[in-house]
Amino acid sequence: MKTNRRNFLFGAAALLLAPALAGCQRRVPAALTTPLEIDARTTCDLDGMPLVDYPGPKAQLFYAGQSAPVYFCDTVELFHTLLAPEQVRTVAAVFVQDMGKTDWEQPRGHWFDASTGFYVLGSKRQGSMGPSIASFSRQADADTFVTQWGGRRLRYAEIKRDMVDLSGGALHDSKM
């Protein structure tokens, strides 16, 4: 009888701990990864566009076990990838540019952990693929941006899949 009770308790503990342990495995703290700077040769992993040629915030995503990031020429592409139902790879870190500290037309540097940011959706500012999600490390900068350019401020976890439709920019660009 003691063996059955002990097995039951171990099984129950394993069931309770499994979700917590699984969550730990899905994301490694961003502090263990350092963002890399983009240059003239850095291209978007989704479409091959050179990142330095286009306005708006850029992003980089590190998958566990890889030393080089996957680059995105727009934050919409980043969130579209992260929120895709088929996305099962373990994410080590995600970085975006702080648009409160860098130039919108030629953004350089000022990377921060995306999960800590404030985002503006629906502004009048255009990124490389049309409408963009502006990224900020400080709420005050995001609020100032909303006052000037419109849109609404969100936190990282508030951005949902239906907000990051990729059919807007590239499909309607007659110059491509």
Backbone as CSV, one residue per row, in Angstrom:
resi,resn,N_x,N_y,N_z,CA_x,CA_y,CA_z,C_x,C_y,C_z
1,MET,0.808,-1.189,0.000,0.000,0.000,0.000,0.856,1.261,0.000
2,LYS,1.968,1.251,0.758,2.846,2.402,0.805,3.450,2.684,-0.566
3,THR,3.785,1.651,-1.309,4.385,1.814,-2.635,3.404,2.499,-3.576
4,ASN,2.147,2.095,-3.557,1.145,2.711,-4.423,0.950,4.187,-4.078
5,ARG,0.911,4.493,-2.786,0.745,5.891,-2.365,1.949,6.731,-2.789
6,ARG,3.158,6.170,-2.591,4.377,6.886,-2.978,4.402,7.106,-4.489
7,ASN,4.053,6.095,-5.287,4.003,6.236,-6.747,2.984,7.294,-7.150
8,PHE,1.851,7.298,-6.461,0.830,8.304,-6.748,1.360,9.711,-6.482
9,LEU,2.034,9.903,-5.337,2.573,11.216,-4.986,3.648,11.659,-5.971
10,PHE,4.542,10.751,-6.359,5.570,11.100,-7.353,4.927,11.462,-8.689
11,GLY,3.914,10.698,-9.077,3.216,10.981,-10.335,2.512,12.323,-10.304
12,ALA,1.842,12.607,-9.193,1.146,13.894,-9.053,2.137,15.045,-9.075
13,ALA,3.261,14.886,-8.383,4.287,15.943,-8.380,4.839,16.158,-9.779
14,ALA,5.064,15.080,-10.508,5.582,15.197,-11.873,4.593,15.933,-12.765
15,LEU,3.296,15.643,-12.613,2.280,16.321,-13.415,2.220,17.815,-13.096
16,LEU,2.363,18.155,-11.826,2.322,19.562,-11.429,3.562,20.318,-11.889
17,LEU,4.713,19.671,-11.886,5.959,20.335,-12.265,6.197,20.360,-13.768
18,ALA,5.602,19.468,-14.507,5.861,19.371,-15.948,5.620,20.684,-16.687
19,PRO,4.489,21.384,-16.486,4.291,22.653,-17.199,5.341,23.697,-16.841
20,ALA,5.717,23.758,-15.584,6.732,24.740,-15.172,8.066,24.437,-15.820
21,LEU,8.438,23.165,-15.836,9.711,22.791,-16.460,9.666,22.991,-17.967
22,ALA,8.551,22.695,-18.592,8.433,22.889,-20.034,8.579,24.359,-20.374
23,GLY,7.982,25.241,-19.558,8.109,26.678,-19.783,9.549,27.133,-19.694
24,CYS,10.296,26.555,-18.780,11.705,26.927,-18.631,12.502,26.542,-19.864
25,GLN,12.124,25.454,-20.493,12.869,24.976,-21.650,12.542,25.765,-22.914
26,ARG,11.409,26.435,-22.972,10.994,27.146,-24.184,11.737,28.456,-24.383
27,ARG,12.225,29.039,-23.303,12.863,30.343,-23.444,14.036,30.465,-22.481
28,VAL,15.180,30.792,-23.034,16.384,31.014,-22.252,16.453,32.506,-21.965
29,PRO,16.887,32.934,-20.781,16.958,34.375,-20.509,17.785,35.129,-21.550
30,ALA,17.251,36.242,-22.015,17.930,37.028,-23.048,19.295,37.523,-22.579
31,ALA,19.487,37.645,-21.280,20.764,38.133,-20.753,21.923,37.209,-21.132
32,LEU,21.617,35.950,-21.449,22.662,35.006,-21.823,23.042,35.132,-23.296
33,THR,22.312,35.928,-24.045,22.561,36.143,-25.462,22.734,37.636,-25.697
34,THR,23.645,37.978,-26.601,23.899,39.374,-26.911,23.448,39.675,-28.335
35,PRO,22.680,40.753,-28.542,22.263,41.083,-29.910,23.478,41.458,-30.758
36,LEU,23.391,41.160,-32.030,24.449,41.498,-32.972,24.033,42.733,-33.757
37,GLU,25.005,43.535,-34.150,24.684,44.734,-34.927,24.540,44.359,-36.397
38,ILE,23.638,45.045,-37.078,23.444,44.807,-38.506,24.430,45.668,-39.300
39,ASP,24.732,45.214,-40.513,25.581,45.989,-41.415,25.033,45.858,-42.836
40,ALA,25.742,46.342,-43.823,25.266,46.355,-45.212,25.006,44.952,-45.760
41,ARG,25.607,43.932,-45.174,25.423,42.556,-45.654,24.305,41.812,-44.935
42,THR,23.746,42.397,-43.889,22.716,41.717,-43.108,21.387,41.758,-43.855
43,THR,20.803,40.582,-44.045,19.542,40.493,-44.774,18.466,39.823,-43.927
44,CYS,17.237,40.098,-44.288,16.091,39.489,-43.641,16.046,38.012,-44.015
45,ASP,15.883,37.157,-43.043,15.849,35.719,-43.300,14.584,35.284,-44.028
46,LEU,13.526,36.077,-43.996,12.284,35.694,-44.668,12.271,36.046,-46.147
47,ASP,12.844,37.207,-46.500,12.718,37.649,-47.884,14.023,38.122,-48.524
48,GLY,15.116,38.105,-47.785,16.409,38.480,-48.352,16.657,39.969,-48.486
49,MET,15.758,40.809,-48.001,15.934,42.258,-48.115,17.077,42.723,-47.211
50,PRO,17.943,43.628,-47.712,18.998,44.173,-46.841,18.371,45.061,-45.759
51,LEU,18.686,44.801,-44.515,18.054,45.526,-43.413,18.368,47.013,-43.406
52,VAL,19.581,47.393,-43.789,19.970,48.806,-43.701,19.296,49.675,-44.763
53,ASP,18.655,49.086,-45.741,18.038,49.856,-46.821,16.626,50.341,-46.513
54,TYR,16.067,49.954,-45.370,14.655,50.231,-45.118,14.427,50.855,-43.743
55,PRO,13.353,51.670,-43.638,13.038,52.336,-42.360,12.353,51.391,-41.374
56,GLY,12.201,51.886,-40.170,11.434,51.181,-39.153,12.255,50.194,-38.342
57,PRO,11.665,49.718,-37.247,12.374,48.832,-36.327,12.681,47.467,-36.935
58,LYS,13.850,46.973,-36.611,14.294,45.641,-37.037,14.244,44.721,-35.828
59,ALA,14.416,43.423,-36.087,14.380,42.451,-34.998,15.344,41.315,-35.293
60,GLN,15.767,40.655,-34.235,16.591,39.452,-34.362,16.158,38.448,-33.305
61,LEU,16.118,37.204,-33.732,15.646,36.115,-32.894,16.727,35.041,-32.849
62,PHE,17.105,34.630,-31.656,18.073,33.564,-31.477,17.324,32.302,-31.066
63,TYR,17.486,31.224,-31.832,16.947,29.937,-31.429,17.984,29.233,-30.562
64,ALA,17.521,28.428,-29.632,18.432,27.687,-28.754,19.392,26.849,-29.598
65,GLY,20.659,26.877,-29.213,21.661,26.077,-29.892,22.260,26.728,-31.122
66,GLN,21.834,27.945,-31.457,22.378,28.646,-32.616,23.043,29.934,-32.160
67,SER,24.248,30.176,-32.676,24.974,31.381,-32.281,24.614,32.591,-33.135
68,ALA,24.085,32.359,-34.324,23.699,33.462,-35.217,22.187,33.656,-35.155
69,PRO,21.728,34.904,-35.147,20.283,35.151,-35.085,19.620,35.034,-36.452
70,VAL,18.317,34.949,-36.411,17.471,35.090,-37.590,17.055,36.555,-37.572
71,TYR,17.272,37.261,-38.675,16.958,38.697,-38.738,15.626,38.935,-39.430
72,PHE,14.976,40.013,-39.004,13.711,40.435,-39.596,13.801,41.910,-39.937
73,CYS,13.325,42.293,-41.125,13.381,43.688,-41.530,12.214,44.491,-40.964
74,ASP,11.359,43.821,-40.181,10.197,44.484,-39.619,9.714,43.706,-38.402
75,THR,9.181,44.403,-37.422,8.672,43.748,-36.222,7.410,42.924,-36.496
76,VAL,6.655,43.297,-37.530,5.470,42.512,-37.885,5.903,41.108,-38.289
77,GLU,6.975,41.010,-39.084,7.490,39.693,-39.487,7.946,38.890,-38.273
78,LEU,8.593,39.557,-37.333,9.035,38.879,-36.119,7.853,38.272,-35.376
79,PHE,6.846,39.090,-35.081,5.702,38.593,-34.320,4.917,37.549,-35.108
80,HIS,4.849,37.703,-36.411,4.178,36.707,-37.240,4.867,35.351,-37.083
81,THR,6.183,35.358,-37.054,6.951,34.126,-36.881,6.770,33.561,-35.475
82,LEU,6.908,34.403,-34.464,6.793,33.941,-33.078,5.407,33.390,-32.754
83,LEU,4.376,33.986,-33.338,3.008,33.609,-33.006,2.411,32.570,-33.947
84,ALA,3.197,32.106,-34.905,2.709,31.088,-35.837,2.448,29.787,-35.081
85,PRO,1.326,29.146,-35.349,1.012,27.907,-34.623,2.064,26.815,-34.848
86,GLU,2.731,26.848,-35.963,3.740,25.826,-36.255,5.101,26.141,-35.632
87,GLN,5.230,27.261,-34.950,6.496,27.652,-34.316,6.709,26.786,-33.074
88,VAL,7.622,25.829,-33.157,7.879,24.932,-32.033,9.342,24.964,-31.578
89,ARG,10.183,25.665,-32.310,11.591,25.726,-31.923,11.752,26.539,-30.645
90,THR,12.697,26.142,-29.821,12.942,26.850,-28.562,13.636,28.173,-28.852
91,VAL,13.052,29.235,-28.356,13.579,30.579,-28.547,14.513,30.903,-27.390
92,ALA,15.740,31.293,-27.724,16.716,31.663,-26.697,16.600,33.142,-26.343
93,ALA,16.387,33.992,-27.335,16.287,35.434,-27.089,15.679,36.123,-28.296
94,VAL,15.019,37.251,-28.035,14.435,38.080,-29.091,14.791,39.526,-28.772
95,PHE,15.349,40.207,-29.766,15.725,41.608,-29.591,15.068,42.456,-30.665
96,VAL,14.666,43.666,-30.284,14.125,44.651,-31.212,14.848,45.968,-30.961
97,GLN,14.694,46.888,-31.898,15.341,48.190,-31.746,14.438,49.161,-30.999
98,ASP,15.061,49.983,-30.191,14.344,50.997,-29.423,14.180,52.231,-30.306
99,MET,12.965,52.441,-30.788,12.708,53.552,-31.699,12.624,54.885,-30.961
100,GLY,12.715,54.876,-29.663,12.825,56.104,-28.893,14.260,56.611,-28.850
101,LYS,15.194,55.757,-29.280,16.615,56.122,-29.227,17.311,56.096,-30.584
102,THR,16.674,55.555,-31.594,17.308,55.481,-32.910,16.424,56.151,-33.956
103,ASP,17.005,56.474,-35.083,16.319,57.162,-36.175,15.398,56.201,-36.924
104,TRP,14.157,56.596,-37.137,13.188,55.731,-37.828,13.646,55.423,-39.251
105,GLU,14.156,56.404,-39.952,14.519,56.221,-41.364,15.763,55.343,-41.548
106,GLN,16.698,55.417,-40.626,17.924,54.611,-40.706,18.259,54.071,-39.310
107,PRO,17.461,53.134,-38.827,17.684,52.637,-37.460,18.987,51.850,-37.340
108,ARG,19.750,52.176,-36.322,21.004,51.470,-36.039,21.104,51.272,-34.530
109,GLY,21.523,50.094,-34.120,21.775,49.818,-32.709,20.552,49.916,-31.826
110,HIS,20.797,50.140,-30.544,19.776,50.320,-29.509,18.842,49.105,-29.415
111,TRP,19.440,47.919,-29.329,18.694,46.666,-29.198,18.316,46.441,-27.735
112,PHE,17.155,45.851,-27.511,16.751,45.475,-26.153,15.901,44.204,-26.216
113,ASP,15.749,43.555,-25.079,14.960,42.328,-24.961,13.501,42.643,-25.316
114,ALA,13.015,42.033,-26.379,11.672,42.330,-26.880,10.575,42.091,-25.849
115,SER,10.756,41.117,-24.979,9.697,40.783,-24.019,9.473,41.873,-22.978
116,THR,10.398,42.808,-22.858,10.264,43.884,-21.875,9.715,45.172,-22.480
117,GLY,9.437,45.161,-23.780,9.117,46.386,-24.486,7.667,46.832,-24.466
118,PHE,7.502,48.024,-25.023,6.203,48.639,-25.271,6.104,48.795,-26.786
119,TYR,4.938,48.502,-27.345,4.779,48.475,-28.794,3.600,49.342,-29.205
120,VAL,3.745,49.985,-30.369,2.658,50.809,-30.887,2.190,50.191,-32.199
121,LEU,0.945,49.800,-32.193,0.298,49.167,-33.338,-0.665,50.158,-33.970
122,GLY,-0.678,50.252,-35.301,-1.646,51.087,-35.996,-1.261,52.546,-36.155
123,SER,0.036,52.844,-36.097,0.458,54.235,-36.281,0.518,54.586,-37.769
124,LYS,0.772,55.853,-38.066,0.918,56.315,-39.454,2.311,56.036,-40.008
125,ARG,3.267,55.645,-39.168,4.641,55.374,-39.627,4.691,54.055,-40.383
126,GLN,5.471,54.049,-41.446,5.625,52.863,-42.284,7.013,52.253,-42.083
127,GLY,7.061,50.946,-42.055,8.321,50.217,-41.978,8.687,49.661,-43.344
128,SER,9.528,48.697,-43.364,10.015,48.146,-44.634,8.923,47.461,-45.444
129,MET,7.917,46.927,-44.787,6.864,46.195,-45.480,5.496,46.867,-45.336
130,GLY,5.499,48.163,-45.060,4.237,48.877,-44.874,4.005,49.149,-43.400
131,PRO,2.765,48.943,-42.930,2.479,49.192,-41.520,3.416,48.391,-40.616
132,SER,3.923,49.037,-39.590,4.882,48.405,-38.693,4.394,48.485,-37.256
133,ILE,5.031,47.738,-36.395,4.769,47.822,-34.959,6.006,48.471,-34.348
134,ALA,5.858,49.705,-33.911,6.994,50.446,-33.348,7.347,49.873,-31.983
135,SER,8.639,49.711,-31.723,9.113,49.100,-30.479,9.867,50.121,-29.631
136,PHE,9.603,50.082,-28.322,10.207,51.029,-27.384,10.568,50.320,-26.090
137,SER,11.675,50.715,-25.502,12.052,50.145,-24.207,11.393,50.898,-23.058
138,ARG,10.925,52.127,-23.322,10.301,52.937,-22.267,8.869,53.300,-22.646
139,GLN,7.962,53.182,-21.687,6.563,53.503,-21.917,6.385,54.960,-22.328
140,ALA,7.130,55.874,-21.715,7.000,57.298,-22.030,7.304,57.564,-23.504
141,ASP,8.319,56.888,-24.058,8.648,57.063,-25.478,7.532,56.524,-26.370
142,ALA,6.950,55.401,-25.977,5.837,54.836,-26.750,4.636,55.782,-26.716
143,ASP,4.356,56.362,-25.570,3.231,57.288,-25.442,3.449,58.560,-26.265
144,THR,4.669,59.061,-26.279,5.004,60.231,-27.101,4.800,59.906,-28.578
145,PHE,5.208,58.726,-28.989,5.050,58.275,-30.376,3.557,58.206,-30.735
146,VAL,2.734,57.662,-29.837,1.283,57.575,-30.079,0.702,58.970,-30.261
147,THR,1.117,59.924,-29.449,0.626,61.295,-29.556,0.965,61.888,-30.922
148,GLN,2.171,61.616,-31.411,2.607,62.186,-32.680,2.119,61.415,-33.904
149,TRP,2.113,60.097,-33.841,1.865,59.272,-35.016,0.606,58.413,-34.937
150,GLY,-0.106,58.453,-33.821,-1.311,57.643,-33.669,-0.992,56.203,-33.278
151,GLY,-2.035,55.393,-33.203,-1.889,53.995,-32.843,-2.231,53.748,-31.384
152,ARG,-2.016,52.530,-30.960,-2.267,52.186,-29.563,-1.089,51.417,-28.990
153,ARG,-0.833,51.689,-27.721,0.304,51.077,-27.029,-0.092,49.722,-26.475
154,LEU,0.788,48.751,-26.668,0.589,47.393,-26.166,1.867,46.888,-25.507
155,ARG,1.722,45.888,-24.668,2.875,45.166,-24.142,3.122,43.945,-25.036
156,TYR,4.269,43.364,-24.916,4.697,42.214,-25.718,3.633,41.102,-25.736
157,ALA,3.166,40.707,-24.573,2.211,39.600,-24.469,0.823,39.949,-25.019
158,GLU,0.545,41.224,-25.248,-0.764,41.635,-25.758,-0.853,41.556,-27.280
159,ILE,0.267,41.366,-27.953,0.262,41.274,-29.412,-0.186,39.868,-29.794
160,LYS,-1.229,39.800,-30.589,-1.839,38.522,-30.970,-1.661,38.265,-32.468
161,ARG,-1.820,37.027,-32.847,-1.596,36.587,-34.233,-2.390,37.406,-35.253
162,ASP,-3.636,37.726,-34.967,-4.454,38.458,-35.936,-3.991,39.908,-36.127
163,MET,-3.067,40.382,-35.304,-2.530,41.737,-35.428,-1.312,41.800,-36.331
164,VAL,-0.787,40.655,-36.742,0.476,40.626,-37.483,0.324,39.915,-38.828
165,ASP,-0.645,40.361,-39.578,-0.922,39.819,-40.903,0.128,40.314,-41.883
166,LEU,0.793,39.404,-42.564,1.840,39.787,-43.521,1.297,40.091,-44.912
167,SER,0.013,39.998,-45.119,-0.524,40.236,-46.457,-0.618,41.713,-46.809
168,GLY,-0.373,42.598,-45.870,-0.519,44.029,-46.116,0.553,44.635,-46.986
169,GLY,1.807,44.518,-46.618,2.865,45.236,-47.307,3.256,44.665,-48.647
170,ALA,3.838,43.501,-48.669,4.413,42.935,-49.884,3.376,42.656,-50.963
171,LEU,2.201,42.213,-50.583,1.197,41.870,-51.581,0.622,43.087,-52.307
172,HIS,0.742,44.254,-51.686,0.165,45.452,-52.275,1.228,46.422,-52.776
173,ASP,2.468,46.005,-52.801,3.575,46.871,-53.237,3.778,46.700,-54.735
174,SER,3.364,47.691,-55.528,3.459,47.600,-56.982,4.896,47.768,-57.478
175,LYS,5.826,48.181,-56.610,7.212,48.376,-57.020,8.033,47.107,-56.900
176,MET,7.478,46.074,-56.279,8.245,44.836,-56.076,8.122,43.924,-57.284
